[in-house]
C-alpha atoms as an extended CHARMM CRD file, in Angstrom:
* protein
*
       274  EXT
         1         1  MET       CA             -8.4630000000       22.1160000000       -7.6280000000  PROA      1               0.0000000000
         2         2  ASN       CA             -9.8660000000       25.0960000000       -5.2180000000  PROA      2               0.0000000000
         3         3  GLU       CA            -10.4510000000       27.7810000000       -7.9290000000  PROA      3               0.0000000000
         4         4  CYS       CA            -13.4810000000       29.2770000000       -8.6710000000  PROA      4               0.0000000000
         5         5  PRO       CA            -14.1100000000       29.9690000000      -12.5880000000  PROA      5               0.0000000000
         6         6  LEU       CA            -16.8000000000       32.1770000000      -11.8180000000  PROA      6               0.0000000000
         7         7  GLY       CA            -16.5970000000       35.0270000000      -13.8440000000  PROA      7               0.0000000000
         8         8  ALA       CA            -14.7330000000       34.4550000000      -16.1060000000  PROA      8               0.0000000000
         9         9  ALA       CA            -18.2340000000       33.4720000000      -18.5900000000  PROA      9               0.0000000000
        10        10  ALA       CA            -17.7730000000       31.9360000000      -21.7340000000  PROA      10              0.0000000000
        11        11  LEU       CA            -13.7350000000       31.9830000000      -21.6760000000  PROA      11              0.0000000000
        12        12  ALA       CA            -13.3110000000       35.4960000000      -21.8510000000  PROA      12              0.0000000000
        13        13  GLY       CA            -14.3500000000       37.1830000000      -19.0130000000  PROA      13              0.0000000000
        14        14  THR       CA            -16.7260000000       40.1360000000      -19.0910000000  PROA      14              0.0000000000
        15        15  SER       CA            -17.2170000000       43.6480000000      -19.3460000000  PROA      15              0.0000000000
        16        16  PHE       CA            -19.2830000000       44.0730000000      -16.1470000000  PROA      16              0.0000000000
        17        17  PRO       CA            -17.4490000000       45.3260000000      -13.2880000000  PROA      17              0.0000000000
        18        18  ILE       CA            -17.3560000000       42.1420000000      -10.4930000000  PROA      18              0.0000000000
        19        19  ASP       CA            -15.5070000000       41.6150000000       -8.1260000000  PROA      19              0.0000000000
        20        20  ARG       CA            -14.3260000000       37.8970000000       -8.5720000000  PROA      20              0.0000000000
        21        21  GLU       CA            -12.3890000000       37.6080000000       -5.3330000000  PROA      21              0.0000000000
        22        22  MET       CA            -15.7960000000       38.8260000000       -3.5810000000  PROA      22              0.0000000000
        23        23  THR       CA            -18.0800000000       36.0970000000       -5.3640000000  PROA      23              0.0000000000
        24        24  ALA       CA            -14.7590000000       33.3460000000       -4.5090000000  PROA      24              0.0000000000
        25        25  ALA       CA            -14.5530000000       34.0930000000       -1.1060000000  PROA      25              0.0000000000
        26        26  ALA       CA            -18.7130000000       33.9510000000       -0.6710000000  PROA      26              0.0000000000
        27        27  LEU       CA            -18.6070000000       30.2000000000       -2.4640000000  PROA      27              0.0000000000
        28        28  GLY       CA            -15.4790000000       28.7850000000       -0.0110000000  PROA      28              0.0000000000
        29        29  PHE       CA            -12.7380000000       28.7010000000       -3.2040000000  PROA      29              0.0000000000
        30        30  ASP       CA             -9.3940000000       29.7310000000       -2.2890000000  PROA      30              0.0000000000
        31        31  ARG       CA             -9.1070000000       32.6220000000       -5.4580000000  PROA      31              0.0000000000
        32        32  PRO       CA            -10.6320000000       32.4770000000       -8.6440000000  PROA      32              0.0000000000
        33        33  MET       CA             -8.7540000000       30.7430000000      -11.6920000000  PROA      33              0.0000000000
        34        34  ALA       CA             -6.7280000000       33.3580000000      -13.1510000000  PROA      34              0.0000000000
        35        35  ASN       CA             -7.2190000000       32.9250000000      -16.6840000000  PROA      35              0.0000000000
        36        36  SER       CA            -10.4380000000       33.0940000000      -18.1110000000  PROA      36              0.0000000000
        37        37  ILE       CA             -9.9630000000       30.2810000000      -20.8680000000  PROA      37              0.0000000000
        38        38  ASP       CA             -8.4270000000       27.5980000000      -19.4020000000  PROA      38              0.0000000000
        39        39  ALA       CA            -11.1610000000       27.7540000000      -16.3060000000  PROA      39              0.0000000000
        40        40  VAL       CA            -13.7370000000       26.9420000000      -19.1930000000  PROA      40              0.0000000000
        41        41  SER       CA            -11.6710000000       24.9650000000      -20.7060000000  PROA      41              0.0000000000
        42        42  ASP       CA            -10.0510000000       22.2380000000      -18.3010000000  PROA      42              0.0000000000
        43        43  ARG       CA            -11.7380000000       19.6310000000      -15.9890000000  PROA      43              0.0000000000
        44        44  ASP       CA             -8.1330000000       19.5290000000      -13.6320000000  PROA      44              0.0000000000
        45        45  PHE       CA            -10.0880000000       19.6670000000      -10.9480000000  PROA      45              0.0000000000
        46        46  ALA       CA            -12.0220000000       16.7000000000      -11.8890000000  PROA      46              0.0000000000
        47        47  LEU       CA             -8.9540000000       14.7890000000      -13.4700000000  PROA      47              0.0000000000
        48        48  GLU       CA             -6.8250000000       15.1600000000      -10.1480000000  PROA      48              0.0000000000
        49        49  TYR       CA             -9.0830000000       13.9450000000       -8.3800000000  PROA      49              0.0000000000
        50        50  LEU       CA             -9.4940000000       10.8600000000      -10.3870000000  PROA      50              0.0000000000
        51        51  ALA       CA             -5.6380000000       10.5180000000      -10.5420000000  PROA      51              0.0000000000
        52        52  ALA       CA             -5.6630000000       10.5960000000       -6.5740000000  PROA      52              0.0000000000
        53        53  ALA       CA             -8.6620000000        8.1340000000       -6.5410000000  PROA      53              0.0000000000
        54        54  SER       CA             -6.7930000000        5.6710000000       -8.8680000000  PROA      54              0.0000000000
        55        55  ILE       CA             -3.4230000000        5.6950000000       -6.7380000000  PROA      55              0.0000000000
        56        56  CYS       CA             -5.3940000000        4.9870000000       -4.2150000000  PROA      56              0.0000000000
        57        57  ALA       CA             -7.7260000000        2.2290000000       -5.1260000000  PROA      57              0.0000000000
        58        58  VAL       CA             -4.1410000000        0.6960000000       -6.3960000000  PROA      58              0.0000000000
        59        59  HSD       CA             -3.4250000000        0.6550000000       -2.8170000000  PROA      59              0.0000000000
        60        60  LEU       CA             -6.5880000000       -1.2050000000       -2.1810000000  PROA      60              0.0000000000
        61        61  SER       CA             -6.0180000000       -3.6750000000       -4.9190000000  PROA      61              0.0000000000
        62        62  ARG       CA             -2.9030000000       -4.6150000000       -3.8650000000  PROA      62              0.0000000000
        63        63  LEU       CA             -3.5910000000       -4.7690000000       -0.1970000000  PROA      63              0.0000000000
        64        64  ALA       CA             -6.8250000000       -6.9950000000       -1.1900000000  PROA      64              0.0000000000
        65        65  GLU       CA             -4.7320000000       -9.3160000000       -3.0210000000  PROA      65              0.0000000000
        66        66  GLU       CA             -2.9440000000      -10.2910000000        0.2710000000  PROA      66              0.0000000000
        67        67  LEU       CA             -5.6200000000      -10.8870000000        1.5560000000  PROA      67              0.0000000000
        68        68  VAL       CA             -7.4030000000      -13.1370000000       -0.8750000000  PROA      68              0.0000000000
        69        69  ILE       CA             -3.6300000000      -14.7080000000       -0.4070000000  PROA      69              0.0000000000
        70        70  TRP       CA             -3.1360000000      -14.9930000000        2.7790000000  PROA      70              0.0000000000
        71        71  SER       CA             -6.5450000000      -16.0510000000        3.2760000000  PROA      71              0.0000000000
        72        72  SER       CA             -6.4540000000      -18.6230000000        1.0240000000  PROA      72              0.0000000000
        73        73  ALA       CA             -5.4270000000      -22.6950000000        2.1650000000  PROA      73              0.0000000000
        74        74  GLN       CA             -2.6760000000      -22.8350000000        1.4080000000  PROA      74              0.0000000000
        75        75  PHE       CA             -1.4670000000      -19.7440000000        3.1720000000  PROA      75              0.0000000000
        76        76  ARG       CA             -3.7030000000      -19.8810000000        6.2080000000  PROA      76              0.0000000000
        77        77  PHE       CA             -2.1180000000      -16.5490000000        7.4790000000  PROA      77              0.0000000000
        78        78  VAL       CA             -5.6120000000      -14.6930000000        8.2300000000  PROA      78              0.0000000000
        79        79  ARG       CA             -9.3310000000      -15.3740000000        8.7440000000  PROA      79              0.0000000000
        80        80  LEU       CA            -11.8790000000      -13.2140000000        7.3640000000  PROA      80              0.0000000000
        81        81  SER       CA            -14.9970000000      -13.2160000000        9.0590000000  PROA      81              0.0000000000
        82        82  ASP       CA            -18.4740000000      -14.1070000000        7.4220000000  PROA      82              0.0000000000
        83        83  ARG       CA            -19.5130000000      -10.6080000000        7.1120000000  PROA      83              0.0000000000
        84        84  TRP       CA            -16.5070000000      -10.4550000000        4.1000000000  PROA      84              0.0000000000
        85        85  THR       CA            -16.8220000000      -13.9060000000        2.9760000000  PROA      85              0.0000000000
        86        86  THR       CA            -19.5620000000      -16.3200000000        1.7600000000  PROA      86              0.0000000000
        87        87  GLY       CA            -19.6090000000      -19.9800000000        1.5310000000  PROA      87              0.0000000000
        88        88  SER       CA            -18.6720000000      -22.0820000000       -1.7430000000  PROA      88              0.0000000000
        89        89  SER       CA            -21.6030000000      -22.8780000000       -3.9300000000  PROA      89              0.0000000000
        90        90  ILE       CA            -19.8190000000      -26.5760000000       -4.5880000000  PROA      90              0.0000000000
        91        91  MET       CA            -17.5850000000      -26.3450000000       -1.5540000000  PROA      91              0.0000000000
        92        92  PRO       CA            -19.0340000000      -26.5780000000        2.0820000000  PROA      92              0.0000000000
        93        93  GLN       CA            -15.8770000000      -26.0040000000        3.5030000000  PROA      93              0.0000000000
        94        94  LYS       CA            -14.3080000000      -23.2050000000        0.9380000000  PROA      94              0.0000000000
        95        95  ARG       CA            -15.1080000000      -19.6910000000        2.1970000000  PROA      95              0.0000000000
        96        96  ASN       CA            -14.6060000000      -17.1710000000       -0.5640000000  PROA      96              0.0000000000
        97        97  PRO       CA            -13.4700000000      -14.1330000000        0.5180000000  PROA      97              0.0000000000
        98        98  ASP       CA            -15.6140000000      -11.9800000000       -2.1200000000  PROA      98              0.0000000000
        99        99  ALA       CA            -14.9650000000       -8.0830000000       -0.7120000000  PROA      99              0.0000000000
       100       100  ALA       CA            -11.2340000000       -8.3660000000       -1.2660000000  PROA      100             0.0000000000
       101       101  GLU       CA            -11.7450000000       -9.8140000000       -4.7920000000  PROA      101             0.0000000000
       102       102  LEU       CA            -14.2170000000       -7.0780000000       -5.3040000000  PROA      102             0.0000000000
       103       103  VAL       CA            -12.2070000000       -4.0460000000       -4.0410000000  PROA      103             0.0000000000
       104       104  ARG       CA             -9.2960000000       -5.6480000000       -6.7470000000  PROA      104             0.0000000000
       105       105  ALA       CA            -11.5520000000       -5.6770000000       -9.2620000000  PROA      105             0.0000000000
       106       106  LYS       CA            -12.7290000000       -1.8040000000       -8.6000000000  PROA      106             0.0000000000
       107       107  ALA       CA            -10.3270000000       -0.5970000000       -8.9570000000  PROA      107             0.0000000000
       108       108  GLY       CA            -10.3660000000       -0.8560000000      -13.0180000000  PROA      108             0.0000000000
       109       109  ARG       CA            -13.3980000000        0.8500000000      -13.0210000000  PROA      109             0.0000000000
       110       110  VAL       CA            -11.6780000000        3.6040000000      -11.1280000000  PROA      110             0.0000000000
       111       111  LEU       CA             -8.5120000000        3.8140000000      -12.8840000000  PROA      111             0.0000000000
       112       112  GLY       CA            -11.1880000000        3.1910000000      -16.2030000000  PROA      112             0.0000000000
       113       113  ALA       CA            -12.4380000000        6.5150000000      -15.3720000000  PROA      113             0.0000000000
       114       114  SER       CA             -9.5500000000        8.6500000000      -15.3290000000  PROA      114             0.0000000000
       115       115  VAL       CA             -8.3330000000        7.1790000000      -19.0700000000  PROA      115             0.0000000000
       116       116  GLY       CA            -12.0240000000        7.4930000000      -19.6690000000  PROA      116             0.0000000000
       117       117  LEU       CA            -12.0740000000       11.1240000000      -19.0750000000  PROA      117             0.0000000000
       118       118  LEU       CA             -8.4100000000       11.4710000000      -20.6790000000  PROA      118             0.0000000000
       119       119  VAL       CA             -9.6050000000       10.8810000000      -23.3360000000  PROA      119             0.0000000000
       120       120  VAL       CA            -12.8810000000       12.7490000000      -24.0980000000  PROA      120             0.0000000000
       121       121  MET       CA            -10.2250000000       16.1320000000      -23.0860000000  PROA      121             0.0000000000
       122       122  LYS       CA             -7.3150000000       15.0550000000      -25.1710000000  PROA      122             0.0000000000
       123       123  GLY       CA             -8.4150000000       15.7390000000      -28.0740000000  PROA      123             0.0000000000
       124       124  LEU       CA            -10.6800000000       18.6330000000      -27.6190000000  PROA      124             0.0000000000
       125       125  PRO       CA             -9.0030000000       23.0720000000      -28.3620000000  PROA      125             0.0000000000
       126       126  LEU       CA             -9.1510000000       25.6770000000      -25.9420000000  PROA      126             0.0000000000
       127       127  ALA       CA            -12.6220000000       26.7840000000      -24.5160000000  PROA      127             0.0000000000
       128       128  TYR       CA            -15.6180000000       24.9380000000      -24.0340000000  PROA      128             0.0000000000
       129       129  SER       CA            -16.8190000000       21.6440000000      -26.0480000000  PROA      129             0.0000000000
       130       130  LYS       CA            -20.0420000000       20.1860000000      -24.7300000000  PROA      130             0.0000000000
       131       131  ASP       CA            -17.9360000000       16.6050000000      -24.6930000000  PROA      131             0.0000000000
       132       132  MET       CA            -17.1080000000       17.8250000000      -21.2900000000  PROA      132             0.0000000000
       133       133  GLN       CA            -20.2100000000       16.8810000000      -19.9490000000  PROA      133             0.0000000000
       134       134  GLU       CA            -19.3780000000       13.3590000000      -19.9900000000  PROA      134             0.0000000000
       135       135  ASP       CA            -17.0370000000       14.0020000000      -17.0760000000  PROA      135             0.0000000000
       136       136  LYS       CA            -19.7220000000       13.7880000000      -14.2610000000  PROA      136             0.0000000000
       137       137  GLU       CA            -20.6720000000       10.2330000000      -14.9670000000  PROA      137             0.0000000000
       138       138  ARG       CA            -16.9020000000        8.6940000000      -14.8480000000  PROA      138             0.0000000000
       139       139  VAL       CA            -16.4110000000       10.9770000000      -11.7640000000  PROA      139             0.0000000000
       140       140  PHE       CA            -19.7440000000        9.6120000000       -9.9700000000  PROA      140             0.0000000000
       141       141  ASP       CA            -19.4560000000        6.6180000000      -10.8670000000  PROA      141             0.0000000000
       142       142  ALA       CA            -15.2450000000        6.5220000000       -9.3750000000  PROA      142             0.0000000000
       143       143  ALA       CA            -16.1630000000        8.1390000000       -6.1480000000  PROA      143             0.0000000000
       144       144  ASP       CA            -19.0040000000        5.1920000000       -5.2760000000  PROA      144             0.0000000000
       145       145  ALA       CA            -16.5090000000        3.3400000000       -6.5850000000  PROA      145             0.0000000000
       146       146  LEU       CA            -13.4190000000        3.9440000000       -3.7790000000  PROA      146             0.0000000000
       147       147  ASP       CA            -15.7720000000        4.8210000000       -1.2910000000  PROA      147             0.0000000000
       148       148  LEU       CA            -16.7730000000        1.2540000000       -1.3760000000  PROA      148             0.0000000000
       149       149  SER       CA            -14.6970000000       -0.4300000000       -1.6150000000  PROA      149             0.0000000000
       150       150  LEU       CA            -13.0390000000        1.8800000000        1.5660000000  PROA      150             0.0000000000
       151       151  ALA       CA            -15.8640000000        1.5050000000        3.7770000000  PROA      151             0.0000000000
       152       152  ALA       CA            -15.4550000000       -2.4250000000        2.6750000000  PROA      152             0.0000000000
       153       153  MET       CA            -11.8410000000       -2.5630000000        3.1590000000  PROA      153             0.0000000000
       154       154  ALA       CA            -11.9780000000       -0.6110000000        6.6320000000  PROA      154             0.0000000000
       155       155  GLY       CA            -14.3590000000       -3.2490000000        7.7470000000  PROA      155             0.0000000000
       156       156  MET       CA            -12.2530000000       -5.9410000000        6.4970000000  PROA      156             0.0000000000
       157       157  MET       CA             -8.8080000000       -5.0870000000        8.8820000000  PROA      157             0.0000000000
       158       158  ALA       CA            -10.9350000000       -4.1160000000       10.9140000000  PROA      158             0.0000000000
       159       159  ASP       CA            -12.5400000000       -8.2620000000       11.8820000000  PROA      159             0.0000000000
       160       160  LEU       CA             -9.4510000000      -10.4420000000       10.2370000000  PROA      160             0.0000000000
       161       161  ARG       CA             -8.1300000000      -12.2780000000       12.9080000000  PROA      161             0.0000000000
       162       162  ALA       CA             -4.7130000000      -13.1550000000       12.0400000000  PROA      162             0.0000000000
       163       163  ASP       CA             -2.2580000000      -16.5710000000       13.2290000000  PROA      163             0.0000000000
       164       164  PRO       CA              0.7770000000      -15.5000000000       15.0390000000  PROA      164             0.0000000000
       165       165  ALA       CA              1.9010000000      -18.9280000000       15.0690000000  PROA      165             0.0000000000
       166       166  ARG       CA              1.4900000000      -19.5030000000       11.4620000000  PROA      166             0.0000000000
       167       167  LEU       CA              2.6840000000      -16.3340000000       10.6990000000  PROA      167             0.0000000000
       168       168  ARG       CA              5.9920000000      -17.0470000000       12.4840000000  PROA      168             0.0000000000
       169       169  GLU       CA              6.4860000000      -20.4460000000       10.8150000000  PROA      169             0.0000000000
       170       170  ALA       CA              6.2910000000      -18.8640000000        7.2320000000  PROA      170             0.0000000000
       171       171  ALA       CA              8.5210000000      -16.0460000000        8.0870000000  PROA      171             0.0000000000
       172       172  GLY       CA             11.1890000000      -18.0870000000        8.6530000000  PROA      172             0.0000000000
       173       173  ALA       CA             10.8560000000      -20.7090000000        5.8500000000  PROA      173             0.0000000000
       174       174  GLY       CA             13.6570000000      -20.1990000000        3.2860000000  PROA      174             0.0000000000
       175       175  HSD       CA             16.4300000000      -19.3230000000        5.2320000000  PROA      175             0.0000000000
       176       176  ALA       CA             15.3590000000      -15.5000000000        5.4590000000  PROA      176             0.0000000000
       177       177  THR       CA             17.5670000000      -15.0030000000        8.0580000000  PROA      177             0.0000000000
       178       178  ALA       CA             20.6170000000      -14.9380000000        5.6870000000  PROA      178             0.0000000000
       179       179  THR       CA             21.0100000000      -11.5540000000        4.7950000000  PROA      179             0.0000000000
       180       180  ASP       CA             21.2390000000      -10.8650000000        8.7510000000  PROA      180             0.0000000000
       181       181  LEU       CA             24.2340000000      -13.5170000000        8.9680000000  PROA      181             0.0000000000
       182       182  ALA       CA             25.7500000000      -11.9340000000        5.9200000000  PROA      182             0.0000000000
       183       183  ASP       CA             24.9660000000       -8.4260000000        7.6920000000  PROA      183             0.0000000000
       184       184  TRP       CA             26.9880000000       -9.7440000000       10.5390000000  PROA      184             0.0000000000
       185       185  LEU       CA             30.1060000000      -11.0390000000        8.4690000000  PROA      185             0.0000000000
       186       186  VAL       CA             30.1890000000       -7.6510000000        7.3280000000  PROA      186             0.0000000000
       187       187  ARG       CA             29.3390000000       -5.5060000000       10.2940000000  PROA      187             0.0000000000
       188       188  GLU       CA             31.6130000000       -7.6590000000       13.4920000000  PROA      188             0.0000000000
       189       189  ALA       CA             34.0940000000       -9.8090000000       10.9290000000  PROA      189             0.0000000000
       190       190  GLY       CA             34.4200000000       -7.3300000000        8.9990000000  PROA      190             0.0000000000
       191       191  LEU       CA             34.7890000000       -8.8540000000        5.5770000000  PROA      191             0.0000000000
       192       192  PRO       CA             33.7480000000       -6.8640000000        2.7720000000  PROA      192             0.0000000000
       193       193  PHE       CA             29.5940000000       -7.8060000000        1.2920000000  PROA      193             0.0000000000
       194       194  ARG       CA             30.8920000000      -10.3550000000       -1.5400000000  PROA      194             0.0000000000
       195       195  GLU       CA             32.7210000000      -12.4420000000        0.9270000000  PROA      195             0.0000000000
       196       196  ALA       CA             30.3070000000      -12.0450000000        3.1950000000  PROA      196             0.0000000000
       197       197  HSD       CA             27.4210000000      -13.1160000000        0.5780000000  PROA      197             0.0000000000
       198       198  HSD       CA             29.8120000000      -16.0780000000       -0.4760000000  PROA      198             0.0000000000
       199       199  VAL       CA             30.3170000000      -17.7670000000        3.1030000000  PROA      199             0.0000000000
       200       200  THR       CA             26.5020000000      -17.0270000000        3.6950000000  PROA      200             0.0000000000
       201       201  GLY       CA             25.7180000000      -19.3230000000        0.3210000000  PROA      201             0.0000000000
       202       202  ALA       CA             28.0750000000      -21.6940000000        2.2370000000  PROA      202             0.0000000000
       203       203  VAL       CA             26.2790000000      -21.9500000000        5.2790000000  PROA      203             0.0000000000
       204       204  VAL       CA             22.8930000000      -21.7950000000        3.8130000000  PROA      204             0.0000000000
       205       205  ALA       CA             23.9290000000      -24.8580000000        1.5440000000  PROA      205             0.0000000000
       206       206  ARG       CA             25.2750000000      -26.7760000000        4.4820000000  PROA      206             0.0000000000
       207       207  ALA       CA             22.0710000000      -26.0180000000        6.7530000000  PROA      207             0.0000000000
       208       208  GLU       CA             19.7220000000      -27.1110000000        3.8680000000  PROA      208             0.0000000000
       209       209  ALA       CA             22.2850000000      -30.6980000000        3.5020000000  PROA      209             0.0000000000
       210       210  LEU       CA             21.5630000000      -30.8700000000        7.4940000000  PROA      210             0.0000000000
       211       211  GLY       CA             17.8120000000      -30.7010000000        6.6420000000  PROA      211             0.0000000000
       212       212  CYS       CA             17.5310000000      -27.3150000000        9.3710000000  PROA      212             0.0000000000
       213       213  ASP       CA             17.0610000000      -23.7450000000        9.4300000000  PROA      213             0.0000000000
       214       214  LEU       CA             19.5570000000      -21.4940000000        9.7150000000  PROA      214             0.0000000000
       215       215  ALA       CA             19.1000000000      -20.5940000000       13.2680000000  PROA      215             0.0000000000
       216       216  ASP       CA             18.7810000000      -24.1850000000       14.3500000000  PROA      216             0.0000000000
       217       217  LEU       CA             22.5320000000      -24.8280000000       12.8330000000  PROA      217             0.0000000000
       218       218  PRO       CA             25.1250000000      -25.5010000000       14.6810000000  PROA      218             0.0000000000
       219       219  LEU       CA             28.1720000000      -23.0850000000       15.2850000000  PROA      219             0.0000000000
       220       220  GLU       CA             30.7640000000      -25.7980000000       14.8090000000  PROA      220             0.0000000000
       221       221  GLU       CA             29.0260000000      -26.5050000000       11.8630000000  PROA      221             0.0000000000
       222       222  MET       CA             29.2680000000      -22.4960000000       10.9790000000  PROA      222             0.0000000000
       223       223  GLN       CA             32.7300000000      -22.2290000000       11.8570000000  PROA      223             0.0000000000
       224       224  ALA       CA             34.2740000000      -25.0580000000       10.2350000000  PROA      224             0.0000000000
       225       225  ILE       CA             33.1910000000      -23.4120000000        7.0110000000  PROA      225             0.0000000000
       226       226  ASP       CA             34.4150000000      -19.5590000000        7.7480000000  PROA      226             0.0000000000
       227       227  GLY       CA             36.2590000000      -19.5610000000       11.0030000000  PROA      227             0.0000000000
       228       228  ARG       CA             35.8900000000      -16.1120000000       11.6450000000  PROA      228             0.0000000000
       229       229  ILE       CA             31.9400000000      -16.9480000000       12.6000000000  PROA      229             0.0000000000
       230       230  GLY       CA             31.9890000000      -15.5470000000       16.4570000000  PROA      230             0.0000000000
       231       231  GLU       CA             29.3510000000      -16.7630000000       18.9570000000  PROA      231             0.0000000000
       232       232  GLY       CA             27.6730000000      -13.3400000000       18.6260000000  PROA      232             0.0000000000
       233       233  VAL       CA             25.9570000000      -14.7270000000       15.1730000000  PROA      233             0.0000000000
       234       234  LEU       CA             23.8970000000      -16.6330000000       17.7900000000  PROA      234             0.0000000000
       235       235  ARG       CA             22.2680000000      -13.7710000000       18.3040000000  PROA      235             0.0000000000
       236       236  VAL       CA             20.7620000000      -12.6800000000       15.1060000000  PROA      236             0.0000000000
       237       237  LEU       CA             19.7030000000      -16.0130000000       13.4800000000  PROA      237             0.0000000000
       238       238  SER       CA             16.2130000000      -15.5030000000       14.7460000000  PROA      238             0.0000000000
       239       239  VAL       CA             13.1260000000      -14.1560000000       13.0270000000  PROA      239             0.0000000000
       240       240  GLU       CA             12.5180000000      -12.3930000000       16.3860000000  PROA      240             0.0000000000
       241       241  ASP       CA             15.9580000000      -11.1530000000       16.2520000000  PROA      241             0.0000000000
       242       242  SER       CA             15.7870000000      -10.2990000000       12.4500000000  PROA      242             0.0000000000
       243       243  VAL       CA             13.0620000000       -7.7360000000       12.9190000000  PROA      243             0.0000000000
       244       244  ARG       CA             14.4560000000       -6.0280000000       16.0390000000  PROA      244             0.0000000000
       245       245  SER       CA             17.4760000000       -5.1740000000       14.3410000000  PROA      245             0.0000000000
       246       246  ARG       CA             15.8610000000       -3.4750000000       11.2020000000  PROA      246             0.0000000000
       247       247  THR       CA             15.7200000000        0.3700000000       13.7380000000  PROA      247             0.0000000000
       248       248  SER       CA             16.4450000000        2.3500000000       10.9470000000  PROA      248             0.0000000000
       249       249  PHE       CA             13.6000000000        5.3190000000       10.5760000000  PROA      249             0.0000000000
       250       250  GLY       CA             10.5370000000        3.2030000000        9.1430000000  PROA      250             0.0000000000
       251       251  GLY       CA             11.7190000000       -0.0620000000       10.0270000000  PROA      251             0.0000000000
       252       252  THR       CA             10.4150000000       -3.5120000000       11.3380000000  PROA      252             0.0000000000
       253       253  ALA       CA             11.8870000000       -2.9980000000       14.6370000000  PROA      253             0.0000000000
       254       254  PRO       CA              9.1470000000       -3.0410000000       17.3480000000  PROA      254             0.0000000000
       255       255  GLU       CA              9.7970000000        0.6380000000       19.0480000000  PROA      255             0.0000000000
       256       256  ARG       CA              9.6050000000        1.9900000000       15.0550000000  PROA      256             0.0000000000
       257       257  VAL       CA              6.2040000000        0.3080000000       14.5470000000  PROA      257             0.0000000000
       258       258  ARG       CA              4.8070000000        1.5850000000       17.2050000000  PROA      258             0.0000000000
       259       259  GLU       CA              6.3430000000        5.5250000000       16.7660000000  PROA      259             0.0000000000
       260       260  GLN       CA              4.1540000000        4.8610000000       13.3170000000  PROA      260             0.0000000000
       261       261  VAL       CA              1.4980000000        3.4050000000       15.1980000000  PROA      261             0.0000000000
       262       262  ALA       CA              1.6820000000        6.6810000000       17.5340000000  PROA      262             0.0000000000
       263       263  ARG       CA              2.3500000000        9.4310000000       14.7550000000  PROA      263             0.0000000000
       264       264  TRP       CA             -0.6300000000        8.3440000000       12.0200000000  PROA      264             0.0000000000
       265       265  ARG       CA             -3.4840000000        8.1320000000       15.6890000000  PROA      265             0.0000000000
       266       266  ALA       CA             -2.3760000000       11.6720000000       16.2860000000  PROA      266             0.0000000000
       267       267  ALA       CA             -2.8800000000       12.3550000000       12.8490000000  PROA      267             0.0000000000
       268       268  PHE       CA             -6.0590000000       10.3780000000       12.9230000000  PROA      268             0.0000000000
       269       269  ASP       CA             -7.2320000000       12.0780000000       15.8690000000  PROA      269             0.0000000000
       270       270  ALA       CA             -6.4110000000       15.9570000000       14.1850000000  PROA      270             0.0000000000
       271       271  GLU       CA             -8.3950000000       14.7440000000       11.5050000000  PROA      271             0.0000000000
       272       272  GLU       CA            -11.4050000000       13.9590000000       13.6230000000  PROA      272             0.0000000000
       273       273  THR       CA            -10.9940000000       17.5080000000       16.0940000000  PROA      273             0.0000000000
       274       274  GLY       CA            -10.1540000000       19.4850000000       13.7880000000  PROA      274             0.0000000000
């Protein structure tokens, strides 16, 4: 990415006694490009940027999709401020997540720029061709779209307000801690997972029949299905217990999350001061 093409001339270098190391250093490059034909025939630096920008834009688009869903009336997980939403033109009560929707759409421009330049380059012979002047419009457009998307997403994430009660309610729906029951049967009761899976399915079916959540199913109901289920299982069936139990590196346990928060804050602080 940071190699200097200066001195490659049209394609083959030059017979004049130039010092490409010196000019590369003077211009802030890491080194001169080692192949003079490659220096004038590729646009790898632009394609590398567009590839990274495309990956970033896809991640932004996926997060934007979450915000669109989470802020909808059906979910109500988060609320976006008026800075990032507009009122519906026909439904006075509705708040449209315009910024998130536009971030989602901008990804298409970035991806299109990447594919467009790849298509320009794929049919060219080695050495310079005028076709390559088409790189600039695509790179500049992608950069503008990505910069805008990053700014909008940063703003939305800073302003949004979560609804913990609604999130807690949704997290516990659908017997979400059934896997924790199966894991407990393997870890504490010594069942093979295949058998634990079967027992868990029967326990979930019983909870559904009684119209209660798995965590609220009486212990005696579980023991009637399998006598190896002990009182300790009650300590793993709540959503909070499930979250806390994921203590592996990168997991959801609060201490693991706090570690990652500290890690990224330190990384950003180092970037700002460096």
